[in-house]
Every structure is written in structure tokens, then in C-alpha cells.
Amino acid sequence: MKSLIQYLGKSTIDLLREMGQIMLLFFEALFWLFRPPFRIRHFFKQVEFIGVNSLFVVMLTSLFTGMVLALQTYYAFRMFSAETLVGATVALSMTRELGPVITGLMVTGRAGSAICAEIGTMRVTEQVDALTVMAVNPVQYLVLPRVLAGFIVLPLLTVISDVMGILGGYLVGVKILGIHGGLFMNKIYEFVEVGDVYNGLVKASVFGVILTLVGCYKGFYTGGGAEGVGRSTTQAVVMSSVLILVSDYILTALMF
Amino acid sequence: MSNEIPIIELEKVSKSFGLFKVLDELDLVLEKDKVNIIIGRSGGGKSVLIKHIIGLLKPDSGRVLIQGQDIAPLKERSLASVRRKFGMLFQEAALFDSFTVEENVAFPLREHTSKSIREIQETVEARLASVGLSGMGGKMPSELSGGMRKRVGLARALVMDPQIVLFDEPTSGLDPVMSAAINDLILRTQREFGATCVVISHDIEATMKIADRIYMLYNGKIIAMGTPREIRDWDDPVVRQFIRGEADGPIKVN
């Protein structure tokens, strides 16, 4: 019993310490945001890596999410003849919730892990120390461009995710299940407000910061060679995913 | 000894990792414009020592004086200006593997000078030539052998004309010929650039050949220092065992 309490206490303290360190890294990156040199090229390189290269996988997963949503809600709504509401349901779910979350999770898997592996490898091969020795701040050089790119790119990806999800819903609902196309779209206009989309994009920005920051943090504090890099990368993906879902709940509770 | 302020001085520097005391009230004064070599066992704190000199690690207690300035309490930004006096060759060279050789060597120039692209190119090519790698600028670090990578690392360390150059085990993992070539480069670095060289090594033979001063680190302290001849004739059994490379003696193998 005592050891259980000890274990819980230790885990809690470790978790809090880690969160604190992540926040410190965040503030340090923020500090460098307003100080030259501004690394515009690095930033755009990261936008390409985090954003452009994730485009296809985000589009694909969002399309199928929209399709399955339409399929599931159609069978439920048919029981009380509300099939025309399928479009609105899909659109609301996508814009408020699934668009940002799916984008966040997919980009975590694709780019968050890669960020962690890259910075982690640089750490264990002393490239991070080499930066420091050459009087270049590694947070400013490595962390800031990635976090900033995540912050800006995730909402953009989410817009595409929203559109693809609704498109998927339309394909299944209208083309396969035979809901009237005009009604389908009309209900979307009726129920979905700009605020829904907007709040979803705010979430996406937060997710973008979380997944890049956690990737950078885990990479930055990697030790123990190739094995350590692998372990950190796994931890980065798990931690980002959990934090995305937890913060999603908190943001939803605050915004809607 | 002159009355000048020593270029690098460590005063009662202690550092522990957990319960393990790596440096124990270590005192060390390095000589300007000389090849200073610090010898000691693997895992005996040599790398930790060199990382204190350049401010990558902070001492738990004690002072690290670079030209009389204590760098231990400095903030990261003031440290950056001190670090511009330094060049460092890392153990595995630590080249940026997403950059070409040329971009690696050019990196400090791009970051800290306002030289034109052409000037940078000329400097980089000259530095690469001086380490025997002219025309290799377009290669990626992964295409090079270990010895070549180290030479590129040295070119990068020297490109800003530093006053102090640190070498972290420059010859470990290299064949004898390449080791000799690197040792030559260390000597040339000292002579041609007039830099103070600080080398970490456990290669005794080469140390005896190129060192001006040798310092032996053992159990967190400097237990012997002097010219190669003085060290060779040192009385202490620990030093004798280490220099001669014997398995039996006061140093326990574990």
C-alpha cells in the first residue's frame, strides 16, 4: 500500500516536472520569437515539412472519417426520418472536433515523431552542443521555427481536413445512400456557424504548438544513443497524442 | 611562470552527477599558445572537464576563468560572446548531417559575420585545403570517412580564427596513419594560427610527441603536470602505470 502511494506520488512529481520543463522551453522559444536573427528560411522549410508533406495523409484520413460518419449517422437518423440532418452532423463534427483532432494526431505521427528523432539524433551526436559552441542558440535555431510552423500550419491543414470530411460525407450520404443533395447542403448552411469553424482552428493551433513542442522537448533531452532516440520518439508521440486529447476537452469546455 | 592572466584557469571546480563525483576541487592552469594535453582514463571526466572550459556544463562549485573572466555564473547570452574565442573539434566531429561539407565549414561565418558569399566561399575553400580536403565541399558528411569528418570538423572549428581550440579525443577510432595526420594538424593549428590548443587524449605515444604540457586527470583531480619528459619520469605509481599502460598497479580495472 505504501509503495503504491509512493509510486503515485513519484509519477505525479515526474509528470509535473516534465510539464514545467516543456513550459520553460515554450517560453524560451517565445523569447527568441522577437529577437533577430529571424530565420525565415528555416521557418518555411518546417512549414513544408510539417504542413505540405502531411497534406496527403490528412486529406485521406479526413475523407474516410467523413464517409464513416455519414454512414453511421444515416442508420441512426433513418430511425426517426431525419436523414437530411446527416450533412449538418458530419459538418459540425468535422469543424468542431474531428478536423482539428485528426489533423493533430496524424501530424503528430508523421512530423512530431520525425522532429523528435531528428533533434534527438543531433543531441546524441553532439550536434546540439556544436551549435551551442558556435554561439548559436539551439532553441532559437531548432525549436522556434518548428513550433511556429506548427502553430501556423495546423489550422491550414484543418481547413482542408474539414472540407475533405464534408466531401466524404456528401459522397456517402448523397451519392451512395441517396439523400437529397440540396437538402444535405442546406442543412449544413443552417446549422454550422463560422464560430464552429473558427473555434476548431484555434484548437488546431494549440495542437500544432503541443506536438512540435513535445517533439522538440523529447528530442532535446534525449540520452543514451540510438536506443535513447527510439525511446524518446515513442514517448513524444504518446505524450503529444494524450496532451492533444486532454487539451481538446479543456478547450471545448472553455469555448462552446 | 609570468604574471600574465592565464588564458584558462580552473579553481576548485567540483562536479557531480548524482552521487558520482566526477571533478573534485580540481585546479588547473593551462598555458597560452601551447599544446596542452589532458590525459586520463576513459570515463574519468576528461570530456566533463573540457565541457566546463567552454561552458556547456556548469560547475557545482568553483570558478572557471577564461582570460580572467569567470564564466560559471554567466547567462547563456554573455556566454555566447565568450564562446566566439573558442573552436572545438568534437569526438565524432558533430558535423551537421543535413548540410554539405562546405555549408558546415561556412556555418560560423554565415552566423556571425557579414562577409559576402564569395568571401565565405574563398575562406571555406582555403580552410578545406589546409586540412587536405580541397574540392570536397560538395560532399555530405555521411559520404566521408571518420578521419575526413574530423578534418572537416577541424576546418569548421578554425574558420573563425579562434584563440583557443579544444580537441575532444581527436584520434580515437582512427587508423595510425590518420591519427598521425590529425596530430600533425594539431601542431600546425598551434603554429600557424597561434592558437592555444587543449587536447583530451588517452593516446600516450602521440601525446608524448606533440604535447608542450601534459596534465593527468585521475579521480577528479589533476595529479601530475609537466613537460612530456617530466611526466615520463614522474614518480607517482598511478602516473607511471598509466604512462606505461600496465594492467597491474594502483589503478584498478573494473
XYZ file of N, CA, C and O in Angstrom, chain B residues 237 241 246-252:
36
model
N 53.162 6.225 -8.616
C 52.872 4.930 -9.249
C 51.652 4.970 -10.175
O 51.621 4.240 -11.176
N 51.961 3.868 -13.981
C 51.164 2.770 -14.551
C 50.426 3.221 -15.804
O 50.384 2.525 -16.810
N 50.124 -0.352 -18.043
C 50.176 -1.661 -17.410
C 48.843 -1.979 -16.749
O 48.171 -1.101 -16.239
N 48.504 -3.272 -16.761
C 47.230 -3.677 -16.161
C 47.325 -3.742 -14.643
O 46.341 -3.534 -13.935
N 48.528 -4.036 -14.121
C 48.687 -4.152 -12.666
C 49.203 -2.844 -12.087
O 50.067 -2.198 -12.671
N 48.658 -2.498 -10.911
C 49.105 -1.264 -10.278
C 47.996 -0.657 -9.466
O 46.949 -1.291 -9.263
N 48.210 0.567 -8.999
C 47.193 1.201 -8.149
C 45.878 1.498 -8.875
O 44.832 1.574 -8.240
N 45.902 1.688 -10.214
C 44.655 1.922 -10.945
C 43.980 0.586 -11.155
O 44.551 -0.330 -11.748
N 42.761 0.455 -10.628
C 42.063 -0.822 -10.735
C 41.228 -0.855 -12.008
O 40.566 0.111 -12.363
